[in-house]
mmCIF file of C-alpha atoms and ligand atoms in Angstrom:
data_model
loop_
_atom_site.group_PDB
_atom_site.id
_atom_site.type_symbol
_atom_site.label_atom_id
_atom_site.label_comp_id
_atom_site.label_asym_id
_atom_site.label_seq_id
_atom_site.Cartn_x
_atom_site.Cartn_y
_atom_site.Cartn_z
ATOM 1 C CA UNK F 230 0.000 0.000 0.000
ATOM 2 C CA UNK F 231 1.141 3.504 -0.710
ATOM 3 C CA UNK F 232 2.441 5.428 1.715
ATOM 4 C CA UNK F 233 0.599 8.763 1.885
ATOM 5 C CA UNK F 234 1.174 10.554 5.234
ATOM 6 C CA UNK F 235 3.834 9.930 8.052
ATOM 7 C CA UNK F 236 4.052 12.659 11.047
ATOM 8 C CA UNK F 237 7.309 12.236 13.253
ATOM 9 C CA UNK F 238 7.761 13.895 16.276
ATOM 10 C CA UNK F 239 10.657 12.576 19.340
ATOM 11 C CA UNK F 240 8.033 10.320 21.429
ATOM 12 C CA UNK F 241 5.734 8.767 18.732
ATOM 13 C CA UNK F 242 5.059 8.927 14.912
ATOM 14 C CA UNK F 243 2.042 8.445 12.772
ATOM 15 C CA UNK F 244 1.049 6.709 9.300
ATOM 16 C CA UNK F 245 -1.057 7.081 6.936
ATOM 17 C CA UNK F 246 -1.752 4.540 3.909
ATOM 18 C CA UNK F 247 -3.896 4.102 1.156
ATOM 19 C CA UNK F 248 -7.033 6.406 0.062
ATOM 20 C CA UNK F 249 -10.157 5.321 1.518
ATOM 21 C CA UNK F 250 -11.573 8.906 0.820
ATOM 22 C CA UNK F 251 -9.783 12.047 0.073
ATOM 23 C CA UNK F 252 -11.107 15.608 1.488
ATOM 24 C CA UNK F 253 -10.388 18.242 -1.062
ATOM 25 C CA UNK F 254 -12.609 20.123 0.841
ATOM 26 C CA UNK F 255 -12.223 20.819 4.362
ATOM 27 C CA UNK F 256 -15.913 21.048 5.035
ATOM 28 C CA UNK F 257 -15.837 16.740 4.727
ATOM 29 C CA UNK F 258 -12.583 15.706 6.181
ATOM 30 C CA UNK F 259 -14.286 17.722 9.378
ATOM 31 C CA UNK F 260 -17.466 15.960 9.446
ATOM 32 C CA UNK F 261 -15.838 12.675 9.092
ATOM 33 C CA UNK F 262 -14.112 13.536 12.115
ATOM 34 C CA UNK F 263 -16.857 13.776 13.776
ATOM 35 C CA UNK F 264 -17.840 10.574 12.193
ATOM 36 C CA UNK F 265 -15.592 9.051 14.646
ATOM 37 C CA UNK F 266 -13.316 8.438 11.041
ATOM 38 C CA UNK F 267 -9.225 9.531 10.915
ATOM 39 C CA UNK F 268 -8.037 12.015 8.557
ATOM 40 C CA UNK F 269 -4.493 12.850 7.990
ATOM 41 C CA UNK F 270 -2.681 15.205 5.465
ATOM 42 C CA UNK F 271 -1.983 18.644 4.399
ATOM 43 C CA UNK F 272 -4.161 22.386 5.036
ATOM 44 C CA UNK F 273 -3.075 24.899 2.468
ATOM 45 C CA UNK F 274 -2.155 28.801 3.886
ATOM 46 C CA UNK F 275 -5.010 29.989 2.389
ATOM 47 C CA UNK F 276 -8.161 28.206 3.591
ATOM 48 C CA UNK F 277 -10.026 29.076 -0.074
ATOM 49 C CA UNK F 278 -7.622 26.463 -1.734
ATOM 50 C CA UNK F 279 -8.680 23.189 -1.951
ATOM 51 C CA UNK F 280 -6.529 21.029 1.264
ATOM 52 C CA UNK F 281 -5.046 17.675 0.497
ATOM 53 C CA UNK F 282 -6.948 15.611 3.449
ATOM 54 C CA UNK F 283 -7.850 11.835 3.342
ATOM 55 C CA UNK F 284 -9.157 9.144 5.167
ATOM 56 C CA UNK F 285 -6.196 6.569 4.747
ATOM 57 C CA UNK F 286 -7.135 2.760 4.694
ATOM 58 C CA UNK F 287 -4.982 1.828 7.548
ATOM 59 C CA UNK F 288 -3.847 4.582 10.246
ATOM 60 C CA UNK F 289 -1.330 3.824 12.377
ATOM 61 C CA UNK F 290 0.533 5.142 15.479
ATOM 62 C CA UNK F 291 3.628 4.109 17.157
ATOM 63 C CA UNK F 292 6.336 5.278 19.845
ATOM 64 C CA UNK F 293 8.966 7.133 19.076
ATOM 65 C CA UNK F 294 10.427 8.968 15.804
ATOM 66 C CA UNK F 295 9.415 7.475 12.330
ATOM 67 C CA UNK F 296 11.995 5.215 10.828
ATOM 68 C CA UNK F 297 12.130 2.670 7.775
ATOM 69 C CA UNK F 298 13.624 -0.517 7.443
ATOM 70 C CA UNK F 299 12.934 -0.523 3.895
ATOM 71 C CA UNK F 300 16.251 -0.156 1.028
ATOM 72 C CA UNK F 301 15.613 3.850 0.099
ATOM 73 C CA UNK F 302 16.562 5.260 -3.602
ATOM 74 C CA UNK F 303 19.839 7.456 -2.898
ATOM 75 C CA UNK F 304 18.878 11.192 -3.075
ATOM 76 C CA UNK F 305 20.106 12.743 -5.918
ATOM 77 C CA UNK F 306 22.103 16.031 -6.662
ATOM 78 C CA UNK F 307 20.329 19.069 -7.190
ATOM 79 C CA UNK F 308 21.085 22.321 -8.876
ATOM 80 C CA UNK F 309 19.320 25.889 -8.232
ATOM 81 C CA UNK F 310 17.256 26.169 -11.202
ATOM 82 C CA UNK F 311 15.390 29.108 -10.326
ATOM 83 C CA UNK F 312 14.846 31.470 -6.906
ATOM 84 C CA UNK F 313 11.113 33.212 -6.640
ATOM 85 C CA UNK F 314 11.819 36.244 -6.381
ATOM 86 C CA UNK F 315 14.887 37.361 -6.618
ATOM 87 C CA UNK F 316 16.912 37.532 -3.142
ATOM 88 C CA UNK F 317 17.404 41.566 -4.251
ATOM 89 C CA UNK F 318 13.891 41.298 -4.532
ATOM 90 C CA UNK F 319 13.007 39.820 -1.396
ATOM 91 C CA UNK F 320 15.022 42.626 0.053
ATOM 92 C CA UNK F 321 13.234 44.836 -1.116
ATOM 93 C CA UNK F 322 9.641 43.396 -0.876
ATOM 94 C CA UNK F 323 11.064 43.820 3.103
ATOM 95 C CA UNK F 324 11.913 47.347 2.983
ATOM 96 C CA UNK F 325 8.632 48.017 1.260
ATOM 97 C CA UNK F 326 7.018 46.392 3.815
ATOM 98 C CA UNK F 327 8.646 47.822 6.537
ATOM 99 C CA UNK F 328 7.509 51.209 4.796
ATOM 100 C CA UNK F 329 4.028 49.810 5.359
ATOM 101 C CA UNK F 330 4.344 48.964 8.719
ATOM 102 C CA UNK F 331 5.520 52.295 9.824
ATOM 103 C CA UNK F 332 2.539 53.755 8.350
ATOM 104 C CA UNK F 333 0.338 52.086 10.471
ATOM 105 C CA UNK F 334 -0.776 49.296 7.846
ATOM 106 C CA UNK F 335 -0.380 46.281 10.460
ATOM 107 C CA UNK F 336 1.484 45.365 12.921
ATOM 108 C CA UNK F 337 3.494 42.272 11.757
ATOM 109 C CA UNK F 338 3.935 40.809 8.051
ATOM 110 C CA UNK F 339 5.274 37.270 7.169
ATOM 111 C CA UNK F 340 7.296 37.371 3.836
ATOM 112 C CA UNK F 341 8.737 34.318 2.410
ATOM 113 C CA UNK F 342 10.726 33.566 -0.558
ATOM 114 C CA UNK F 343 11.560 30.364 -2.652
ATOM 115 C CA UNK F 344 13.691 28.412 -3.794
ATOM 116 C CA UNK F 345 13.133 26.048 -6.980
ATOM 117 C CA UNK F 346 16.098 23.067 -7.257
ATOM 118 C CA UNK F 347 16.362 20.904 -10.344
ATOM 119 C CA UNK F 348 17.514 16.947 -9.780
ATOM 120 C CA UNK F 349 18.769 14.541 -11.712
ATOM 121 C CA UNK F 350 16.626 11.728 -11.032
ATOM 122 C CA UNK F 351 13.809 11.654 -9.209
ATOM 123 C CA UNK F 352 13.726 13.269 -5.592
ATOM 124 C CA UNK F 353 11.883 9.863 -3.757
ATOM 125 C CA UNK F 354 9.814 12.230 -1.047
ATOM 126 C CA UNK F 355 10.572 9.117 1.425
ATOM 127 C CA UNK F 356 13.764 9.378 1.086
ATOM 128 C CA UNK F 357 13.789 12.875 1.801
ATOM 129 C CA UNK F 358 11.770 12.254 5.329
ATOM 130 C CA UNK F 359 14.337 9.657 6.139
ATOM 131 C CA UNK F 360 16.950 11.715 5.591
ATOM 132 C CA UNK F 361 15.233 14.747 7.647
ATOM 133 C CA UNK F 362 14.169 12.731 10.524
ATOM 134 C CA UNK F 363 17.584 11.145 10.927
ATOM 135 C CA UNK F 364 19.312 14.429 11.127
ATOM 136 C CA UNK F 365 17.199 15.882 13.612
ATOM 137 C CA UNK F 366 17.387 15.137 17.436
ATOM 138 C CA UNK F 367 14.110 16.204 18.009
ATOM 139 C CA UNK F 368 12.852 13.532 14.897
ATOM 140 C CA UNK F 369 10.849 16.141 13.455
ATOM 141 C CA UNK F 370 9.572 14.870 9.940
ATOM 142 C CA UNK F 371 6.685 15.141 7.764
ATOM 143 C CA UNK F 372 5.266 13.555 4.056
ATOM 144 C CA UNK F 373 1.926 14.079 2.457
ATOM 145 C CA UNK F 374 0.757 13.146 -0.410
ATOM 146 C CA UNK F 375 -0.863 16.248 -2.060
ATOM 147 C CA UNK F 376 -3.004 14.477 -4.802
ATOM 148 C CA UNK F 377 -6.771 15.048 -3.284
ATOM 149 C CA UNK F 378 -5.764 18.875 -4.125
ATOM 150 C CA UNK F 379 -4.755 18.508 -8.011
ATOM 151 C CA UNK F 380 -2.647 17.865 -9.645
ATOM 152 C CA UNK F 381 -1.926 14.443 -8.421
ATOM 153 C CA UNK F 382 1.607 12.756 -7.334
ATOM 154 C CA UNK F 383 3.085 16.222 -5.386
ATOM 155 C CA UNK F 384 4.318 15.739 -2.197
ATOM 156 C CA UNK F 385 5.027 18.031 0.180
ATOM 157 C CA UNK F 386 8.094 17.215 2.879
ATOM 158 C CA UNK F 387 9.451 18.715 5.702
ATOM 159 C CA UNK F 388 10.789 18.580 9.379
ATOM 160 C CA UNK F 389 8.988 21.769 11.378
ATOM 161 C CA UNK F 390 9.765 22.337 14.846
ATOM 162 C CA UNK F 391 6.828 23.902 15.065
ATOM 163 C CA UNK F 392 3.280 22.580 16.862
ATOM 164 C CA UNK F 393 0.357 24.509 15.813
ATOM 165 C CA UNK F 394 -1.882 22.387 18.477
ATOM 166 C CA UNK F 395 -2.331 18.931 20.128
ATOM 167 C CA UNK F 396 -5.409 17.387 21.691
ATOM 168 C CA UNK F 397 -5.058 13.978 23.810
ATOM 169 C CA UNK F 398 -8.691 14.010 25.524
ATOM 170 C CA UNK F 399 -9.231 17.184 26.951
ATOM 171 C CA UNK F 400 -5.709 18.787 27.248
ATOM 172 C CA UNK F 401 -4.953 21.093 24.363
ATOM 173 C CA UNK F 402 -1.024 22.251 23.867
ATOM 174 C CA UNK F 403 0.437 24.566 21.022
ATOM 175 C CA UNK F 404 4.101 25.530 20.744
ATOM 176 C CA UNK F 405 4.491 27.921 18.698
ATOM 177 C CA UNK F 406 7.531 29.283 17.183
ATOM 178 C CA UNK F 407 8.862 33.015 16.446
ATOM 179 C CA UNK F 408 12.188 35.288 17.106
ATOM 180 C CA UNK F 409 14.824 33.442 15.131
ATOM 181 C CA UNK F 410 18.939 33.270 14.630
ATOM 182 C CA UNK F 411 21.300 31.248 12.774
ATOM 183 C CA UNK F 412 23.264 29.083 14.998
ATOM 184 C CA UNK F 413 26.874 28.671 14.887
ATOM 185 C CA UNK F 414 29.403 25.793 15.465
ATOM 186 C CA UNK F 415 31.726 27.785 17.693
ATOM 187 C CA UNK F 416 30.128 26.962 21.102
ATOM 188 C CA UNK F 417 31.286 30.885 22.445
ATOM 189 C CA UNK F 418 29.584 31.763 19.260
ATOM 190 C CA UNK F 419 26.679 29.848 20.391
ATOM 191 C CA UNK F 420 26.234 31.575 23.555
ATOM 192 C CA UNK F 421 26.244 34.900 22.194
ATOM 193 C CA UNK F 422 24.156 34.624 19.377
ATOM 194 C CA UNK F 423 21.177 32.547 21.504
ATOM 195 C CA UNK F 424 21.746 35.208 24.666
ATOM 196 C CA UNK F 425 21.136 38.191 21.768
ATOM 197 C CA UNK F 426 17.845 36.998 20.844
ATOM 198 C CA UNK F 427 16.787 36.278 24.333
ATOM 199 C CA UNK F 428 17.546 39.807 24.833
ATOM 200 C CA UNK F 429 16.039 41.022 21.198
ATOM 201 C CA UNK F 430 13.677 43.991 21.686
ATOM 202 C CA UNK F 431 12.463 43.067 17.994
ATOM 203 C CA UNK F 432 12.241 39.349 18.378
ATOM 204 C CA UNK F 433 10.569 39.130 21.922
ATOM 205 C CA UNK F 434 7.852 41.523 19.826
ATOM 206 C CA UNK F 435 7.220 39.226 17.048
ATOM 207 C CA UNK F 436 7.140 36.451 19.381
ATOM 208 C CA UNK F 437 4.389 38.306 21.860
ATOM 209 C CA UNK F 438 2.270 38.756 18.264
ATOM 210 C CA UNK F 439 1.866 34.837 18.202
ATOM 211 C CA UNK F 440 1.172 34.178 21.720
ATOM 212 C CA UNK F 441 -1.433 36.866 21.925
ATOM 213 C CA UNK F 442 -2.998 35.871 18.787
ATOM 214 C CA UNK F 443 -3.137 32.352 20.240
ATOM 215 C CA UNK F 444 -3.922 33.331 23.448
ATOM 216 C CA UNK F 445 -7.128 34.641 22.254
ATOM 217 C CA UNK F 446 -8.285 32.180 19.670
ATOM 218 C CA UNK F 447 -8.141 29.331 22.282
ATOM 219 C CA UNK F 448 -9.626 31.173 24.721
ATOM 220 C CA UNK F 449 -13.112 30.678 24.317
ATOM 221 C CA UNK F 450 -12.680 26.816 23.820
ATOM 222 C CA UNK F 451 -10.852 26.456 27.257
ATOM 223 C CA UNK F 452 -11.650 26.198 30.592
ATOM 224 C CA UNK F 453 -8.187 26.946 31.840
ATOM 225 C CA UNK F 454 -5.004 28.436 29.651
ATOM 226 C CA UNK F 455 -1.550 28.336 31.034
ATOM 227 C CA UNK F 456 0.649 30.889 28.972
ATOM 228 C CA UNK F 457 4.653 31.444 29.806
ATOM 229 C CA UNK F 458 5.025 35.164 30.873
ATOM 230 C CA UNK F 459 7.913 35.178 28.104
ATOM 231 C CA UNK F 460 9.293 32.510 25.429
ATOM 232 C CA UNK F 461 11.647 30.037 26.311
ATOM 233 C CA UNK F 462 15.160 28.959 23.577
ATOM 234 C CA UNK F 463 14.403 26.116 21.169
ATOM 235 C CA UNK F 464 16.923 25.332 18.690
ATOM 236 C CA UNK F 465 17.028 23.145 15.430
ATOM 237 C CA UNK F 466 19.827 22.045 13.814
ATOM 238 C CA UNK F 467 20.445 24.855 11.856
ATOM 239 C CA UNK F 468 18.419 27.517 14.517
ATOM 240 C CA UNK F 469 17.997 29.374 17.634
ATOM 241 C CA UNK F 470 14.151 29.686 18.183
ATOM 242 C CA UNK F 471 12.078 31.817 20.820
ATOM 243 C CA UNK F 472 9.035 29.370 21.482
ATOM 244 C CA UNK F 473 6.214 29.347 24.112
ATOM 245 C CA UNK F 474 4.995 26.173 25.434
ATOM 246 C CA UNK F 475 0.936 26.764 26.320
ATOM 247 C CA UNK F 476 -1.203 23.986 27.406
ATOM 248 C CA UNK F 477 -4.933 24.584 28.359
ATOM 249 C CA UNK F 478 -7.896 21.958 29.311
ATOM 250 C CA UNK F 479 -10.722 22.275 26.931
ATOM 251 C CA UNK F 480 -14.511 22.552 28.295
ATOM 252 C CA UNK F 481 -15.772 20.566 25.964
ATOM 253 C CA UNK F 482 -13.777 17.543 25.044
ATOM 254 C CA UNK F 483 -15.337 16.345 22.224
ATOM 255 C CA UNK F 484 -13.722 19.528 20.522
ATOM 256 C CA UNK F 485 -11.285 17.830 18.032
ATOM 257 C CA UNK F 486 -7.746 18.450 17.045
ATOM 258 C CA UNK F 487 -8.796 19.282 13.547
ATOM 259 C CA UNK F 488 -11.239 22.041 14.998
ATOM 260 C CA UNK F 489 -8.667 23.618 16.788
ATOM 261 C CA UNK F 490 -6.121 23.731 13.950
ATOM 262 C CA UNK F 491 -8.627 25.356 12.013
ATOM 263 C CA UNK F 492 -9.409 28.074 14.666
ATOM 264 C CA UNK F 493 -5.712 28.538 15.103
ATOM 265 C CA UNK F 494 -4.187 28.782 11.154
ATOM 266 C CA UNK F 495 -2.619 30.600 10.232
ATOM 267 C CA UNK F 496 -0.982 31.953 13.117
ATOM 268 C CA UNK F 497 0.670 35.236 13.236
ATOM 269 C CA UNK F 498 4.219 32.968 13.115
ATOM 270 C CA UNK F 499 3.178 32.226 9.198
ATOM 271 C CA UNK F 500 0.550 35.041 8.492
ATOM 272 C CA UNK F 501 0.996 38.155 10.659
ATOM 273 C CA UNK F 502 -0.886 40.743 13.065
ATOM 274 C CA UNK F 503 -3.669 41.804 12.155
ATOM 275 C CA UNK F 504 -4.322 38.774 10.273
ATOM 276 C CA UNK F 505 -6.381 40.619 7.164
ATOM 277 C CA UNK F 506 -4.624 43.075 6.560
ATOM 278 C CA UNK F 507 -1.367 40.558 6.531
ATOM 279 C CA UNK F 508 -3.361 38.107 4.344
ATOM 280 C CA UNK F 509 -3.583 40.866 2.150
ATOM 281 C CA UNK F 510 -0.535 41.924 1.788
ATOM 282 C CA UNK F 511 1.173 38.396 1.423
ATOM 283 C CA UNK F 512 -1.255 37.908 -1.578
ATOM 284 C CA UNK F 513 -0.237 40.897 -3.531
ATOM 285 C CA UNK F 514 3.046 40.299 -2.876
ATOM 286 C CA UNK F 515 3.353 36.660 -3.147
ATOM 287 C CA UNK F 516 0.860 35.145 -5.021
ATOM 288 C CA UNK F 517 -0.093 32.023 -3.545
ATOM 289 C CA UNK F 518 1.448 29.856 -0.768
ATOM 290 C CA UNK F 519 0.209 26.279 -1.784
ATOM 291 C CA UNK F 520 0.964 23.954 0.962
ATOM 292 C CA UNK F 521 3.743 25.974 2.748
ATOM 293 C CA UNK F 522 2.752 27.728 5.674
ATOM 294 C CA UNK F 523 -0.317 25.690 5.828
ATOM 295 C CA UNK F 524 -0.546 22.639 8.817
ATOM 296 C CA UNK F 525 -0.301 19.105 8.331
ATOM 297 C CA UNK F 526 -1.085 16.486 10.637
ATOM 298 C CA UNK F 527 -3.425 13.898 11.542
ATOM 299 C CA UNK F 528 -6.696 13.432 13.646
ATOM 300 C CA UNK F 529 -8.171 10.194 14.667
ATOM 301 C CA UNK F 530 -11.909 9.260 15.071
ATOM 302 C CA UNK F 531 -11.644 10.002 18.497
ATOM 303 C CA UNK F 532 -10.639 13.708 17.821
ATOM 304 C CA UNK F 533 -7.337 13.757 19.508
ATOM 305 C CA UNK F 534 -4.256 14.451 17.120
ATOM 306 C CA UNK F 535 -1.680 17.139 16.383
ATOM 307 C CA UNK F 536 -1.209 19.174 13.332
ATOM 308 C CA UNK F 537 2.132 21.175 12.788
ATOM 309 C CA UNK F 538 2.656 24.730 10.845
ATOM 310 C CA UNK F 539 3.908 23.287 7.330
ATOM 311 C CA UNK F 540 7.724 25.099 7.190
ATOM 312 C CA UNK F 541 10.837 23.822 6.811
ATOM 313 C CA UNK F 542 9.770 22.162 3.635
ATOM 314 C CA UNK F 543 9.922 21.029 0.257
ATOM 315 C CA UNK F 544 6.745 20.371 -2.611
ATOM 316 C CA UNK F 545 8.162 17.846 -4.918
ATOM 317 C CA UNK F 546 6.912 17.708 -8.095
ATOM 318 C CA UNK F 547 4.799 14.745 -9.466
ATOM 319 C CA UNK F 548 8.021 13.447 -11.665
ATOM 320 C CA UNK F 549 10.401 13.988 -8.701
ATOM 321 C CA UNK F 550 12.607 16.168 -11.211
ATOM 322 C CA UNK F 551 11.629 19.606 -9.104
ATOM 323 C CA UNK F 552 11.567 20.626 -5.837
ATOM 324 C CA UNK F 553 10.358 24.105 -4.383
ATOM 325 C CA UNK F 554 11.601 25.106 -1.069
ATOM 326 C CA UNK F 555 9.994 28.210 0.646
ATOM 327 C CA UNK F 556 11.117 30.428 4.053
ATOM 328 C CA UNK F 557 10.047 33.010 5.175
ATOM 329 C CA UNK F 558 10.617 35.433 8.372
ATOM 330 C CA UNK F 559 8.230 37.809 10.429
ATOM 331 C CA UNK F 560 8.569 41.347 9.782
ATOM 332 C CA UNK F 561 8.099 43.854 12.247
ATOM 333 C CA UNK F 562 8.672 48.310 11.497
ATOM 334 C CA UNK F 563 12.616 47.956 13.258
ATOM 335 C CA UNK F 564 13.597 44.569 10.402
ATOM 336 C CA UNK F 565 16.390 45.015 8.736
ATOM 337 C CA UNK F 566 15.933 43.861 4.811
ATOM 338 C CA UNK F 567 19.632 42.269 4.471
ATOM 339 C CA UNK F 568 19.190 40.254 7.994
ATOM 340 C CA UNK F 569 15.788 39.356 6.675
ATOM 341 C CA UNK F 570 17.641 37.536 3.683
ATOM 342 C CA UNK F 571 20.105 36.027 6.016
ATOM 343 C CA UNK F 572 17.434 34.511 7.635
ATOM 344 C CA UNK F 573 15.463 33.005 5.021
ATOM 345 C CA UNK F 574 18.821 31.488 3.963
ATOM 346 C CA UNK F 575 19.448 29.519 7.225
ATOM 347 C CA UNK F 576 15.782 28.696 7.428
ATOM 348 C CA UNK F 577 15.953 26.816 3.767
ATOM 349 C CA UNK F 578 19.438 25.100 5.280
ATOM 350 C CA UNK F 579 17.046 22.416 6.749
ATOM 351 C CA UNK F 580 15.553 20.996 3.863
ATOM 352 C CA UNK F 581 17.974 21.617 0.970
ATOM 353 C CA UNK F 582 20.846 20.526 3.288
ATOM 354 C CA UNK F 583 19.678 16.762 3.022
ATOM 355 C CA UNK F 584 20.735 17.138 -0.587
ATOM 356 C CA UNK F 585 24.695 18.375 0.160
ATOM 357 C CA UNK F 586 27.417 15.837 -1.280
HETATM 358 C C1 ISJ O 295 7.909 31.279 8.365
HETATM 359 C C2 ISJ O 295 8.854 30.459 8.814
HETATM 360 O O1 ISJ O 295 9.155 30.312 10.134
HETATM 361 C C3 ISJ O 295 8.376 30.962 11.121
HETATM 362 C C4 ISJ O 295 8.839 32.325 11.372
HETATM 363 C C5 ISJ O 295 9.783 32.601 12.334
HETATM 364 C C6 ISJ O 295 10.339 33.990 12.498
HETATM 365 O O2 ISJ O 295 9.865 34.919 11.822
HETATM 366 O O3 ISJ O 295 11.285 34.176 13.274
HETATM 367 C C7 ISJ O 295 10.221 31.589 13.204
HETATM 368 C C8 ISJ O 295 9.645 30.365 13.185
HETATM 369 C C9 ISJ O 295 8.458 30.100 12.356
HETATM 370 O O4 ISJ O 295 7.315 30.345 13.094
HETATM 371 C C10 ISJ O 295 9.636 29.581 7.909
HETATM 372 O O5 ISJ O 295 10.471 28.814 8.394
HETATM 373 O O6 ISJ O 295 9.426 29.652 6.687
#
């Protein structure tokens, strides 16, 4: 059977094979839910799109990070065929924006670039998750197959740190992610760079946009909400993260994980503050996000399950011959347009690193 979905996290993964009924519209995949059915996949950034959800035939969950024992296709070398827009572009897409912001047009923007690699055989997405999920101590790894959106055979692949929101009976938890810098391998180095954006004015702001934002869209589903005063260090390989751990009880348990992704996404980590006016802007500026910056995860028939903000991640192309990386980075009125670039730059390090020789 085919393997359409895997979600790895450190303490347990889960799988997803087979169609037994795919959910191009979101409408579905949430009433089978409630259906007591299990739906797994991939929620584009922009909830009008059609989202790559299915019911697999068998659904599966076991402890700790997703592995294969199964002989994996080698990954192949890739060459940058294209980069959307521009980096001089992005840069100054940021100091547009930043224009923007000072004039009072929102608060916080989300601007994210791309990056479009060319292989030489196909890119097998599995062996792209193997070789994320490997790497990473946390054994952060995603796959979905993107086919119930059209066209069929993408895949979309990534390892995100970030949770958008788990449910296990009636505790709900999101960690979400914002305030970032590249890490280095000179441990003094280390210690300097993760101390500065503890101490970031700018950062600890773009952070407090997500937790607020979150704050008050779980709110009204909770009967109590714990929320960290200020963000805690995460790190990735490649990254130095500010991150909030909130966990809440919900008053009604028979909420499910999939409704409270949806109430969530997109969170001002991928979107931006106020969330309209950011939409907005990203649109005109953009074009369309696809599958990045969306959520993908999985919730069983009882409604728990855990969806995760879709970064850190590559759409492969039915044929395997193309891959399109996207990053992005929160922009606030103080960014700076060249450190904005930087940062994109270390973010795509994650995925297009698994293809180095
Ligand atoms: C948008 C991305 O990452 C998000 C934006 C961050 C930031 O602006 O500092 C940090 C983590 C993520 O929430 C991405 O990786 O593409």
């Amino acid at each position: 059977m085919t393997l359409e979905f895997v979600l790895s996290r450190q303490d347990h993964h889960v799988v997803g094979r087979g169609v037994r009924h795919a959910f191009p519209d979101i409408a579905d995949a949430v009433a089978a839910v409630r259906d007591g059915r299990n739906v797994v996949g991939a929620i584009p950034f922009d909830m009008s799109d059609a989202t790559a959800l299915i019911e697999p035939e068998e659904f599966y969950r076991l402890d700790g990070p997703w592995a294969t024992v199964d002989a994996l296709p080698p990954l192949p070398t890739v060459t940058v065929a294209r980069q959307i827009p521009d980096p001089s572009v992005h840069v100054q897409r940021v100091r547009d924006v930043v224009e923007q912001l000072k004039a009072g047009v929102a608060e916080k923007i989300v601007l994210a670039r791309a990056i479009e690699v060319s292989a030489e055989s196909p890119i097998n997405p599995v062996s792209v998750l193997s070789a994320l999920v490997s790497r990473d101590p946390m054994g952060n790894g995603f796959l979905a197959d993107l086919s119930p959106a059209a066209p069929a055979g993408r895949h979309i692949v990534g390892s995100s740190p970030e949770l958008l929101v788990r449910k296990r009976g009636n505790i709900v938890s999101c960690h979400p992610f914002a305030g970032t810098a590249a890490r280095s391998t000179d441990p003094d180095e280390e210690a300097r760079i993760s101390a500065a954006l503890a101490a970031s004015a700018k950062d600890q702001a773009e952070h407090r946009f997500v937790v607020d934002e979150i704050r008050a869209a779980l709110t009204p589903f909770c009967e109590t909400l714990e929320v960290p005063e200020s963000p805690q260090l995460s790190s990735t390989p490649q990254l130095w993260h500010l991150s909030t751990p909130i966990v809440g009880t919900l008053a009604d348990p028979a909420t499910s994980a999939l409704d409270l992704a949806l109430a969530l996404h997109p969170t001002a980590a991928v979107a931006g503050v106020p969330r309209a006016a950011a939409m907005d802007t990203i649109d005109s500026v953009e074009g369309s996000r696809g599958f990045y910056a969306g959520a993908v995860g999985w919730t069983d028939g009882s409604g728990d399950g855990e969806w995760m903000v879709t970064i850190r991640c590559v759409e492969l192309s039915a044929d395997g011959l193309t891959g399109t990386a996207t990053a992005g980075g929160g922009i606030v009125a103080d960014s700076d347009p060249d450190a904005e670039l930087d940062e994109t730059t270390a973010k795509f390090r994650t995925v297009l690193s698994v293809f180095d020789r």
